[in-house]
Tab-separated table of C-alpha atoms in Angstrom:
chain	number	residue	atom	x	y	z
A	295	UNK	CA	-18.335	-75.983	-138.299
A	296	UNK	CA	-18.481	-79.771	-139.339
A	297	UNK	CA	-19.902	-79.773	-143.127
A	298	UNK	CA	-22.217	-83.186	-143.188
A	299	UNK	CA	-23.490	-84.174	-147.214
A	300	UNK	CA	-26.739	-82.031	-147.811
A	301	UNK	CA	-29.957	-84.841	-148.070
A	302	UNK	CA	-31.260	-85.126	-151.542
A	303	UNK	CA	-33.912	-87.293	-150.540
A	304	UNK	CA	-35.540	-88.454	-146.922
A	305	UNK	CA	-35.880	-86.660	-144.191
A	306	UNK	CA	-34.374	-84.435	-141.471
A	307	UNK	CA	-35.585	-84.478	-137.423
A	308	UNK	CA	-34.094	-81.296	-136.134
A	309	UNK	CA	-34.106	-79.380	-132.622
A	310	UNK	CA	-33.595	-82.515	-131.080
A	311	UNK	CA	-32.703	-81.802	-127.043
A	312	UNK	CA	-28.746	-82.145	-127.416
A	313	UNK	CA	-27.709	-85.557	-126.502
A	314	UNK	CA	-30.944	-87.445	-127.003
A	315	UNK	CA	-30.332	-88.223	-130.524
A	316	UNK	CA	-28.227	-91.549	-130.162
A	317	UNK	CA	-31.657	-92.789	-128.131
A	318	UNK	CA	-34.238	-91.354	-130.546
A	319	UNK	CA	-31.975	-93.190	-132.891
A	320	UNK	CA	-32.410	-96.746	-131.012
A	321	UNK	CA	-36.138	-95.691	-130.364
A	322	UNK	CA	-37.273	-95.136	-133.912
A	323	UNK	CA	-34.965	-98.397	-134.828
A	324	UNK	CA	-32.996	-96.929	-137.096
A	325	UNK	CA	-30.221	-98.985	-136.466
A	326	UNK	CA	-32.326	-101.491	-138.088
A	327	UNK	CA	-32.464	-99.466	-141.422
A	328	UNK	CA	-30.006	-100.710	-144.339
A	329	UNK	CA	-30.420	-96.772	-145.825
A	330	UNK	CA	-27.568	-93.652	-145.058
A	331	UNK	CA	-28.405	-92.193	-141.885
A	332	UNK	CA	-26.399	-89.360	-139.852
A	333	UNK	CA	-26.346	-88.034	-136.451
A	334	UNK	CA	-25.551	-84.781	-135.617
A	335	UNK	CA	-24.751	-84.017	-132.323
A	336	UNK	CA	-24.656	-80.503	-130.251
A	337	UNK	CA	-24.789	-78.387	-133.564
A	338	UNK	CA	-25.049	-74.739	-132.789
A	339	UNK	CA	-28.573	-73.760	-132.400
A	340	UNK	CA	-29.975	-69.905	-132.082
A	341	UNK	CA	-32.964	-71.341	-130.196
A	342	UNK	CA	-31.966	-74.331	-128.399
A	343	UNK	CA	-28.178	-73.076	-128.013
A	344	UNK	CA	-27.489	-76.823	-128.666
A	345	UNK	CA	-29.081	-79.140	-130.313
A	346	UNK	CA	-28.715	-82.583	-132.533
A	347	UNK	CA	-30.230	-83.333	-135.674
A	348	UNK	CA	-30.698	-86.842	-137.213
A	349	UNK	CA	-30.825	-86.925	-141.554
A	350	UNK	CA	-32.135	-89.990	-142.587
A	351	UNK	CA	-32.174	-90.736	-146.804
A	352	UNK	CA	-34.916	-92.657	-147.063
A	353	UNK	CA	-39.124	-92.958	-147.132
A	354	UNK	CA	-40.453	-90.742	-144.117
A	355	UNK	CA	-43.050	-93.903	-143.716
A	356	UNK	CA	-39.920	-95.728	-142.271
A	357	UNK	CA	-40.725	-94.574	-138.937
A	358	UNK	CA	-43.214	-94.307	-136.454
A	359	UNK	CA	-44.129	-90.505	-136.187
A	360	UNK	CA	-46.680	-91.705	-133.267
A	361	UNK	CA	-43.244	-92.678	-130.999
A	362	UNK	CA	-41.092	-89.591	-132.340
A	363	UNK	CA	-44.170	-87.234	-130.946
A	364	UNK	CA	-44.542	-89.668	-128.005
A	365	UNK	CA	-40.542	-88.982	-127.158
A	366	UNK	CA	-40.499	-85.310	-127.615
A	367	UNK	CA	-43.245	-83.433	-130.207
A	368	UNK	CA	-41.646	-80.749	-130.344
A	369	UNK	CA	-38.607	-82.046	-133.218
A	370	UNK	CA	-39.118	-80.193	-136.149
A	371	UNK	CA	-39.535	-83.376	-138.911
A	372	UNK	CA	-38.343	-81.764	-142.436
A	373	UNK	CA	-38.964	-83.721	-145.691
A	374	UNK	CA	-36.367	-83.779	-148.392
A	375	UNK	CA	-36.555	-84.008	-151.997
A	376	UNK	CA	-33.988	-82.720	-154.517
A	377	UNK	CA	-31.886	-81.556	-151.690
A	378	UNK	CA	-35.070	-78.968	-151.086
A	379	UNK	CA	-37.740	-78.617	-148.126
A	380	UNK	CA	-40.183	-79.857	-149.399
A	381	UNK	CA	-42.808	-80.451	-145.984
A	382	UNK	CA	-43.055	-80.673	-142.465
A	383	UNK	CA	-44.729	-83.256	-140.584
A	384	UNK	CA	-45.787	-81.171	-137.234
A	385	UNK	CA	-45.794	-83.697	-134.420
A	386	UNK	CA	-48.396	-84.146	-131.805
A	387	UNK	CA	-48.650	-86.184	-128.583
A	388	UNK	CA	-50.653	-89.442	-130.291
A	389	UNK	CA	-53.894	-90.266	-128.321
A	390	UNK	CA	-52.274	-94.133	-127.540
A	391	UNK	CA	-49.241	-95.844	-128.204
A	392	UNK	CA	-48.183	-99.304	-128.556
A	393	UNK	CA	-44.649	-101.153	-127.411
A	394	UNK	CA	-42.748	-98.131	-127.413
A	395	UNK	CA	-42.251	-98.201	-123.715
A	396	UNK	CA	-42.555	-100.158	-121.057
A	397	UNK	CA	-45.340	-100.332	-117.647
A	398	UNK	CA	-42.910	-99.815	-114.896
A	399	UNK	CA	-45.985	-100.930	-111.901
A	400	UNK	CA	-44.435	-104.106	-110.260
A	401	UNK	CA	-48.051	-104.679	-109.516
A	402	UNK	CA	-49.405	-104.644	-113.525
A	403	UNK	CA	-50.495	-107.526	-114.612
A	404	UNK	CA	-47.945	-106.684	-117.912
A	405	UNK	CA	-45.252	-108.169	-115.935
A	406	UNK	CA	-46.734	-111.527	-115.218
A	407	UNK	CA	-48.197	-112.003	-118.811
A	408	UNK	CA	-45.452	-111.261	-121.371
A	409	UNK	CA	-47.657	-111.719	-124.724
A	410	UNK	CA	-49.670	-108.005	-123.425
A	411	UNK	CA	-49.283	-105.269	-125.577
A	412	UNK	CA	-47.568	-102.571	-123.772
A	413	UNK	CA	-50.348	-99.598	-124.217
A	414	UNK	CA	-50.325	-95.747	-122.807
A	415	UNK	CA	-53.043	-93.465	-123.193
A	416	UNK	CA	-52.663	-90.737	-123.303
A	417	UNK	CA	-55.202	-89.010	-120.375
A	418	UNK	CA	-53.754	-85.357	-120.072
A	419	UNK	CA	-52.840	-84.138	-123.667
A	420	UNK	CA	-51.800	-80.065	-121.413
A	421	UNK	CA	-49.419	-82.433	-119.294
A	422	UNK	CA	-48.605	-84.992	-121.857
A	423	UNK	CA	-49.440	-87.208	-119.189
A	424	UNK	CA	-49.465	-90.686	-120.377
A	425	UNK	CA	-50.977	-93.669	-118.342
A	426	UNK	CA	-51.293	-97.758	-118.684
A	427	UNK	CA	-54.401	-99.168	-120.338
A	428	UNK	CA	-53.864	-101.712	-117.704
A	429	UNK	CA	-53.210	-100.522	-113.710
A	430	UNK	CA	-53.609	-96.707	-114.977
A	431	UNK	CA	-49.781	-96.112	-113.747
A	432	UNK	CA	-48.409	-92.483	-114.915
A	433	UNK	CA	-45.615	-93.126	-117.163
A	434	UNK	CA	-42.998	-91.127	-116.285
B	196	UNK	CA	-72.038	-106.249	-123.418
B	197	UNK	CA	-71.416	-104.643	-120.899
B	198	UNK	CA	-68.356	-104.911	-117.910
B	199	UNK	CA	-67.680	-103.813	-114.948
B	200	UNK	CA	-63.656	-102.661	-114.048
B	201	UNK	CA	-64.214	-99.245	-112.489
B	202	UNK	CA	-66.386	-97.836	-110.566
B	203	UNK	CA	-66.959	-94.882	-112.970
B	204	UNK	CA	-67.723	-97.588	-116.052
B	205	UNK	CA	-70.865	-96.494	-114.463
B	206	UNK	CA	-72.630	-93.286	-115.175
B	207	UNK	CA	-74.400	-91.385	-112.213
B	208	UNK	CA	-77.939	-92.028	-114.340
B	209	UNK	CA	-77.148	-95.796	-114.489
B	210	UNK	CA	-75.234	-96.089	-110.558
B	211	UNK	CA	-79.255	-94.451	-109.534
B	212	UNK	CA	-81.034	-97.318	-111.675
B	213	UNK	CA	-78.841	-100.117	-110.369
B	214	UNK	CA	-79.224	-98.645	-106.825
B	215	UNK	CA	-83.027	-98.292	-106.909
B	216	UNK	CA	-83.338	-102.172	-108.529
B	217	UNK	CA	-81.063	-103.015	-105.201
B	218	UNK	CA	-83.462	-101.064	-103.186
B	219	UNK	CA	-86.706	-103.152	-104.707
B	220	UNK	CA	-84.765	-105.924	-104.043
B	221	UNK	CA	-83.969	-105.111	-100.498
B	222	UNK	CA	-88.135	-104.743	-100.210
B	223	UNK	CA	-89.397	-107.402	-102.497
B	224	UNK	CA	-86.874	-110.331	-102.614
B	225	UNK	CA	-89.249	-113.021	-103.298
B	226	UNK	CA	-90.092	-110.821	-106.905
B	227	UNK	CA	-86.548	-111.804	-107.765
B	228	UNK	CA	-85.996	-114.322	-106.289
B	229	UNK	CA	-86.136	-116.979	-109.610
B	230	UNK	CA	-85.205	-114.553	-112.585
B	231	UNK	CA	-81.974	-115.747	-113.022
B	232	UNK	CA	-82.638	-119.774	-112.998
B	233	UNK	CA	-81.006	-121.955	-115.191
B	234	UNK	CA	-78.237	-118.652	-115.286
B	235	UNK	CA	-74.221	-119.608	-114.178
B	236	UNK	CA	-71.693	-116.458	-112.177
B	237	UNK	CA	-68.476	-117.811	-112.120
B	238	UNK	CA	-65.901	-117.004	-109.297
B	239	UNK	CA	-62.570	-116.649	-110.808
B	240	UNK	CA	-60.608	-115.659	-107.117
B	241	UNK	CA	-57.240	-115.529	-108.244
B	242	UNK	CA	-56.324	-114.336	-104.471
B	243	UNK	CA	-57.975	-115.814	-101.466
B	244	UNK	CA	-61.212	-113.594	-100.705
B	245	UNK	CA	-63.874	-115.346	-98.494
B	246	UNK	CA	-66.271	-112.136	-97.889
B	247	UNK	CA	-66.400	-110.928	-101.289
B	248	UNK	CA	-66.705	-113.776	-103.390
B	249	UNK	CA	-69.523	-115.429	-100.844
B	250	UNK	CA	-71.557	-112.213	-101.635
B	251	UNK	CA	-71.176	-112.776	-105.545
B	252	UNK	CA	-72.261	-116.636	-105.386
B	253	UNK	CA	-74.930	-115.500	-102.303
B	254	UNK	CA	-76.199	-113.336	-104.536
B	255	UNK	CA	-76.175	-114.814	-107.983
B	256	UNK	CA	-78.283	-118.174	-105.704
B	257	UNK	CA	-80.451	-114.991	-104.506
B	258	UNK	CA	-81.660	-114.635	-108.087
B	259	UNK	CA	-81.793	-118.244	-108.660
B	260	UNK	CA	-79.077	-118.906	-111.049
B	261	UNK	CA	-75.621	-120.941	-109.819
B	262	UNK	CA	-72.138	-120.350	-108.956
B	263	UNK	CA	-68.795	-122.333	-109.803
B	264	UNK	CA	-65.080	-121.156	-109.759
B	265	UNK	CA	-61.818	-121.323	-107.305
B	266	UNK	CA	-61.015	-119.361	-104.698
B	267	UNK	CA	-56.901	-119.430	-105.365
B	268	UNK	CA	-54.813	-119.440	-108.150
B	269	UNK	CA	-52.812	-122.652	-106.835
B	270	UNK	CA	-56.165	-124.408	-107.345
B	271	UNK	CA	-56.437	-123.125	-111.136
B	272	UNK	CA	-54.935	-123.006	-114.270
B	273	UNK	CA	-52.605	-120.297	-113.219
B	274	UNK	CA	-50.807	-122.502	-111.274
B	275	UNK	CA	-49.754	-124.519	-114.852
B	276	UNK	CA	-48.955	-121.112	-116.245
B	277	UNK	CA	-52.446	-120.472	-118.559
B	278	UNK	CA	-53.120	-116.686	-118.851
B	279	UNK	CA	-55.739	-115.009	-117.707
B	280	UNK	CA	-56.901	-114.770	-121.608
B	281	UNK	CA	-57.009	-118.103	-122.190
B	282	UNK	CA	-58.943	-118.659	-119.104
B	283	UNK	CA	-61.797	-115.963	-119.446
B	284	UNK	CA	-62.215	-117.357	-123.049
B	285	UNK	CA	-62.712	-120.703	-121.338
B	286	UNK	CA	-64.709	-119.628	-118.646
B	287	UNK	CA	-66.960	-118.248	-121.201
B	288	UNK	CA	-68.270	-121.283	-122.742
B	289	UNK	CA	-69.300	-122.380	-119.058
B	290	UNK	CA	-70.806	-119.689	-117.357
B	291	UNK	CA	-72.700	-116.627	-117.949
B	292	UNK	CA	-71.233	-113.640	-116.277
B	293	UNK	CA	-67.933	-114.114	-114.211
B	294	UNK	CA	-66.759	-112.277	-110.969
B	295	UNK	CA	-62.740	-112.055	-111.118
B	296	UNK	CA	-60.293	-111.018	-108.221
B	297	UNK	CA	-56.688	-111.067	-109.204
B	298	UNK	CA	-53.381	-109.676	-107.266
B	299	UNK	CA	-52.474	-107.734	-110.935
B	300	UNK	CA	-53.666	-104.413	-111.365
B	301	UNK	CA	-55.181	-104.274	-114.468
B	302	UNK	CA	-55.954	-108.188	-115.440
B	303	UNK	CA	-60.064	-107.616	-115.114
B	304	UNK	CA	-59.121	-105.356	-118.025
B	305	UNK	CA	-57.651	-108.241	-119.813
B	306	UNK	CA	-60.716	-110.355	-119.022
B	307	UNK	CA	-62.591	-108.345	-120.015
B	308	UNK	CA	-61.361	-107.285	-123.494
B	309	UNK	CA	-60.956	-111.080	-124.342
B	310	UNK	CA	-64.537	-112.530	-122.622
B	311	UNK	CA	-67.656	-113.154	-124.786
B	312	UNK	CA	-69.467	-112.872	-121.367
B	313	UNK	CA	-69.943	-109.234	-118.880
B	314	UNK	CA	-66.285	-109.620	-116.436
B	315	UNK	CA	-66.905	-107.681	-112.996
B	316	UNK	CA	-63.751	-106.539	-111.333
B	317	UNK	CA	-64.190	-108.327	-107.835
B	318	UNK	CA	-60.456	-106.276	-107.163
B	319	UNK	CA	-57.699	-106.127	-108.918
B	320	UNK	CA	-54.374	-105.383	-106.530
B	321	UNK	CA	-54.175	-101.863	-105.192
B	322	UNK	CA	-56.352	-100.606	-108.735
B	323	UNK	CA	-60.001	-100.886	-108.405
B	324	UNK	CA	-62.806	-102.644	-106.535
B	325	UNK	CA	-65.838	-101.072	-107.887
B	326	UNK	CA	-68.286	-103.141	-106.107
B	327	UNK	CA	-67.503	-102.254	-102.643
B	328	UNK	CA	-67.787	-98.570	-104.316
B	329	UNK	CA	-71.382	-99.671	-105.530
B	330	UNK	CA	-71.996	-101.165	-101.929
B	331	UNK	CA	-70.899	-97.807	-100.203
B	332	UNK	CA	-72.394	-95.744	-102.491
B	333	UNK	CA	-76.029	-97.670	-101.959
B	334	UNK	CA	-75.421	-97.925	-98.268
B	335	UNK	CA	-75.023	-93.827	-97.839
B	336	UNK	CA	-78.011	-93.476	-100.428
B	337	UNK	CA	-79.936	-95.887	-98.356
B	338	UNK	CA	-79.616	-94.656	-94.945
B	339	UNK	CA	-78.569	-90.978	-95.895
B	340	UNK	CA	-81.552	-90.577	-98.632
B	341	UNK	CA	-78.987	-88.803	-100.696
B	342	UNK	CA	-75.544	-88.493	-101.873
B	343	UNK	CA	-74.969	-84.900	-102.571
B	344	UNK	CA	-74.555	-82.357	-99.623
B	345	UNK	CA	-72.632	-84.205	-97.049
B	346	UNK	CA	-69.515	-83.689	-95.406
B	347	UNK	CA	-67.505	-87.299	-95.495
B	348	UNK	CA	-64.473	-88.221	-93.246
B	349	UNK	CA	-62.365	-90.753	-94.637
B	350	UNK	CA	-60.088	-91.958	-92.329
B	351	UNK	CA	-57.022	-94.661	-91.960
B	352	UNK	CA	-54.500	-95.983	-94.644
B	353	UNK	CA	-55.527	-93.013	-97.178
B	354	UNK	CA	-52.388	-93.717	-99.460
B	355	UNK	CA	-52.684	-96.978	-99.666
B	356	UNK	CA	-56.645	-98.349	-99.606
B	357	UNK	CA	-58.056	-98.176	-102.921
B	358	UNK	CA	-61.560	-98.304	-101.272
B	359	UNK	CA	-60.889	-94.860	-100.499
B	360	UNK	CA	-59.811	-93.680	-104.177
B	361	UNK	CA	-62.795	-95.483	-105.748
B	362	UNK	CA	-65.079	-93.999	-102.871
B	363	UNK	CA	-63.662	-90.460	-103.724
B	364	UNK	CA	-63.907	-90.606	-107.127
B	365	UNK	CA	-67.085	-91.451	-107.295
B	366	UNK	CA	-68.318	-89.126	-104.596
B	367	UNK	CA	-66.952	-86.350	-106.658
B	368	UNK	CA	-69.913	-86.503	-109.127
B	369	UNK	CA	-72.120	-85.098	-107.164
B	370	UNK	CA	-72.320	-81.806	-106.067
B	371	UNK	CA	-71.588	-80.467	-102.358
B	372	UNK	CA	-69.847	-83.162	-101.143
B	373	UNK	CA	-67.032	-81.859	-98.656
B	374	UNK	CA	-64.247	-84.508	-98.165
B	375	UNK	CA	-62.065	-84.450	-94.542
B	376	UNK	CA	-59.397	-86.674	-95.329
B	377	UNK	CA	-57.973	-87.961	-91.742
B	378	UNK	CA	-54.820	-89.904	-91.871
B	379	UNK	CA	-51.071	-89.773	-90.475
B	380	UNK	CA	-48.829	-87.899	-92.902
B	381	UNK	CA	-46.976	-90.963	-93.865
B	382	UNK	CA	-50.374	-91.720	-94.879
B	383	UNK	CA	-51.724	-88.756	-96.689
B	384	UNK	CA	-54.337	-89.595	-100.099
B	385	UNK	CA	-51.803	-89.423	-102.847
B	386	UNK	CA	-51.100	-86.395	-105.047
B	387	UNK	CA	-52.472	-87.110	-107.976
B	388	UNK	CA	-56.493	-88.381	-105.881
B	389	UNK	CA	-55.557	-84.348	-104.550
B	390	UNK	CA	-54.945	-83.148	-107.709
B	391	UNK	CA	-56.879	-85.415	-110.728
B	392	UNK	CA	-59.618	-86.425	-108.804
B	393	UNK	CA	-60.148	-83.591	-106.016
B	394	UNK	CA	-58.918	-79.930	-107.032
B	395	UNK	CA	-59.352	-80.974	-110.921
B	396	UNK	CA	-63.442	-81.070	-110.183
B	397	UNK	CA	-63.479	-78.222	-107.414
B	398	UNK	CA	-64.286	-80.566	-104.261
B	399	UNK	CA	-63.833	-79.077	-101.432
B	400	UNK	CA	-61.645	-80.765	-99.314
B	401	UNK	CA	-59.619	-80.736	-95.623
B	402	UNK	CA	-56.630	-82.877	-94.558
B	403	UNK	CA	-56.394	-83.158	-90.394
B	404	UNK	CA	-54.387	-85.774	-88.395
B	405	UNK	CA	-56.891	-85.564	-86.068
B	406	UNK	CA	-59.955	-88.104	-85.370
B	407	UNK	CA	-61.458	-85.849	-82.569
B	408	UNK	CA	-60.977	-82.624	-84.262
B	409	UNK	CA	-62.740	-84.083	-87.890
B	410	UNK	CA	-65.524	-85.781	-86.027
B	411	UNK	CA	-68.069	-83.070	-84.526
B	412	UNK	CA	-68.784	-82.078	-88.447
B	413	UNK	CA	-69.300	-85.386	-90.566
B	414	UNK	CA	-72.332	-87.137	-91.998
B	415	UNK	CA	-70.437	-90.211	-92.477
B	416	UNK	CA	-67.585	-91.356	-91.163
B	417	UNK	CA	-65.683	-94.306	-93.684
B	418	UNK	CA	-63.132	-96.442	-91.582
B	419	UNK	CA	-59.921	-98.124	-93.071
B	420	UNK	CA	-57.128	-99.847	-90.955
B	421	UNK	CA	-54.225	-98.224	-90.449
B	422	UNK	CA	-51.685	-101.337	-91.110
B	423	UNK	CA	-48.507	-101.889	-89.124
B	424	UNK	CA	-46.117	-102.127	-92.113
B	425	UNK	CA	-47.426	-98.996	-94.100
B	426	UNK	CA	-45.133	-96.770	-91.679
B	427	UNK	CA	-41.314	-96.338	-91.560
B	428	UNK	CA	-40.596	-96.592	-87.787
B	429	UNK	CA	-41.969	-98.664	-85.100
B	430	UNK	CA	-42.120	-95.549	-82.809
B	431	UNK	CA	-44.408	-93.896	-85.115
B	432	UNK	CA	-46.813	-95.943	-85.677
B	433	UNK	CA	-47.227	-97.028	-81.761
B	434	UNK	CA	-47.570	-92.597	-81.657
B	435	UNK	CA	-50.348	-92.749	-83.847
B	436	UNK	CA	-52.367	-95.981	-84.299
B	437	UNK	CA	-54.749	-94.921	-80.821
B	438	UNK	CA	-55.634	-92.060	-82.871
B	439	UNK	CA	-57.122	-94.019	-85.635
B	440	UNK	CA	-59.330	-96.518	-83.147
B	441	UNK	CA	-63.040	-95.219	-82.989
B	442	UNK	CA	-64.464	-96.036	-79.738
B	443	UNK	CA	-67.866	-95.302	-77.660
B	444	UNK	CA	-65.468	-92.455	-75.573
B	445	UNK	CA	-64.951	-90.383	-79.525
B	446	UNK	CA	-68.343	-91.585	-80.897
B	447	UNK	CA	-70.208	-88.889	-78.325
B	448	UNK	CA	-68.227	-86.192	-80.288
B	449	UNK	CA	-70.046	-87.295	-83.249
B	450	UNK	CA	-73.507	-86.211	-84.405
B	451	UNK	CA	-76.032	-88.353	-83.484
B	452	UNK	CA	-77.062	-89.230	-86.946
B	453	UNK	CA	-73.440	-89.548	-88.480
B	454	UNK	CA	-73.341	-92.689	-89.945
B	455	UNK	CA	-70.377	-95.040	-89.303
B	456	UNK	CA	-68.800	-97.734	-92.713
B	457	UNK	CA	-66.068	-99.989	-92.797
B	458	UNK	CA	-64.816	-101.599	-95.998
B	459	UNK	CA	-64.135	-104.482	-93.215
B	460	UNK	CA	-62.299	-105.884	-91.867
B	461	UNK	CA	-61.651	-104.568	-89.709
B	462	UNK	CA	-59.507	-105.453	-86.833
B	463	UNK	CA	-58.970	-102.756	-83.869
B	464	UNK	CA	-59.812	-99.925	-85.413
B	465	UNK	CA	-63.237	-99.778	-84.725
B	466	UNK	CA	-63.847	-100.989	-80.666
B	467	UNK	CA	-66.408	-103.859	-80.700
B	468	UNK	CA	-68.292	-101.400	-77.964
B	469	UNK	CA	-69.032	-99.253	-81.095
B	470	UNK	CA	-71.095	-102.176	-82.812
B	471	UNK	CA	-73.595	-101.483	-80.659
B	472	UNK	CA	-74.342	-97.412	-81.729
B	473	UNK	CA	-76.690	-97.622	-84.053
B	474	UNK	CA	-74.677	-95.093	-86.045
B	475	UNK	CA	-72.548	-97.850	-87.120
B	476	UNK	CA	-73.179	-99.791	-89.850
B	477	UNK	CA	-71.190	-101.370	-91.347
B	478	UNK	CA	-72.678	-104.960	-90.939
B	479	UNK	CA	-75.902	-103.423	-92.795
B	480	UNK	CA	-73.042	-101.893	-95.883
B	481	UNK	CA	-72.194	-105.990	-96.093
B	482	UNK	CA	-76.252	-106.867	-96.455
B	483	UNK	CA	-76.146	-103.957	-99.352
B	484	UNK	CA	-73.406	-105.218	-100.969
B	485	UNK	CA	-75.240	-108.079	-102.129
B	486	UNK	CA	-78.175	-106.210	-102.340
B	487	UNK	CA	-76.061	-104.079	-105.071
B	488	UNK	CA	-74.577	-107.037	-106.640
B	489	UNK	CA	-77.724	-108.771	-107.585
B	490	UNK	CA	-78.766	-105.663	-109.542
B	491	UNK	CA	-75.179	-105.387	-111.073
B	492	UNK	CA	-75.902	-109.365	-111.909
B	493	UNK	CA	-79.294	-108.146	-113.526
B	494	UNK	CA	-78.311	-105.305	-115.422
B	495	UNK	CA	-75.387	-106.430	-116.757
B	496	UNK	CA	-76.960	-109.718	-118.316
B	497	UNK	CA	-79.773	-107.652	-119.596
B	498	UNK	CA	-82.724	-109.313	-117.518
B	499	UNK	CA	-85.795	-106.280	-116.840
B	500	UNK	CA	-87.969	-107.714	-113.643
C-alpha cells in the first residue's frame, strides 16, 4: 500500500466517496491555499470498499465546513495535533448555503442579475432538499 | 413592514381577517373611498398584464389614492440594465406601496429584500401570483360561505399553471378539502405538488382525464386553459382539446350549486354560452379581485378603518 507521511498539524477529511476528492478539493478552495495538501484516491476501506482521503496541513478554520456538509455530510473530519487525532467535527446539512452552487432554473432572477448572492435553503432535512431562495427550484 | 410574495406569507387567520375587510369593502364602499388619500401605489410591470395592473390601480383609486408606474420593461430603466434592487430603492422614494410583475422567478423577493415600502408580488414568471390566489379564496368563501369541506375540481393545464399550484398550496390548510385533478397525462400536476403539498398535508385527491367523470361530484370547478404549445404532438392536442372545453351540455352533469371559476383570460375552454349560467362566477371573481386587493393595500399600509 502506498504510504503518505503522517500529518503533524492540520486535519484529515476521511470517508470521501471514491473519485470525489478532486471536486471537493476545488469546492473547498484548497487549490488556492499555500499549505501542503495530500489527496489519496481509491484507498482501501472496510466500510466503503474504496474511499478518498484529503490531508491538509492547515488550521480547520481554513475551510468552510458548511460547504463540506452540503457536499456530503458523511465525510469524517479529524483534527490532528502533534501527529494525533485530537478531535472530530460532525458535519450536518447547513440550513443555508451562500455562493456555493448556482441555481440552474433558467427562469430564476439570478440568471439575469449576476450580482445577487446564490442562496439555497434547506427545506427538507430528512431528504437533504435544498431550494433556491428566490425561485424555490430544487437543487439536484 | 410586511410584503406579500407568496400566498403562504399570510396565515389562515390573517387571510380570514383580510377577507372580512374585503367583504366589508364590498358592502360599504363609501366608507373606504378616501382612506388612502395622498397615498400612491407604484405598479411596476416588467411584462404586460393589463387586468392585474388595472386591478391594483383601480383598488388604490377606490381607496382615494393614486397610481403610477410602467407597463413593460422597455418603458422602464430595466431596458438600460438597471437591477430590480436599484429600481425598488428609487421607487421607494416615489410611492407608499408597490405591486410588481416580472418575468423572472424570485424578482419580487429581491425587490422586497431591498425595499423600504411594502412589495406585493403581482406575478413572478411561473412561480407565484398570490393576489390571484387571494381572489380565488375570496370568491369561494363569499359564494360558498366557507373554505373547508369542499370537493374542488381543477381542470386543464395543471403542470404549468401557477394559479393552480398556488391555490392547492393555500387550500390544503383547510380541513376536509378534496381535490379532483382533471388533466391530460402530459399536463398532470407536478410531482412535488402531489408529494410535498397534497400528500404531505394528508389531502385527499384523485387524478382523472375526463371532465365529464368528475363534474357530478364537484362543489367547485376551477378551469384553466390548455395551451396547444404544451403538447408534444398536434394529434394528441386535437384528440384531447375538446375534453377540456366546458359547454352547456357538460354543465348539465354538474350539481345545481357547483361554481365555475377561471383566473382569466379564457380563450375557448369555457364556451360563451356558459356565461349565462348562474353557476359561472368568473366575472364576479374579477370584482372580488379588486376588493381583496383593496383590503391587502390597507393591511400592508397598516391603515385601520
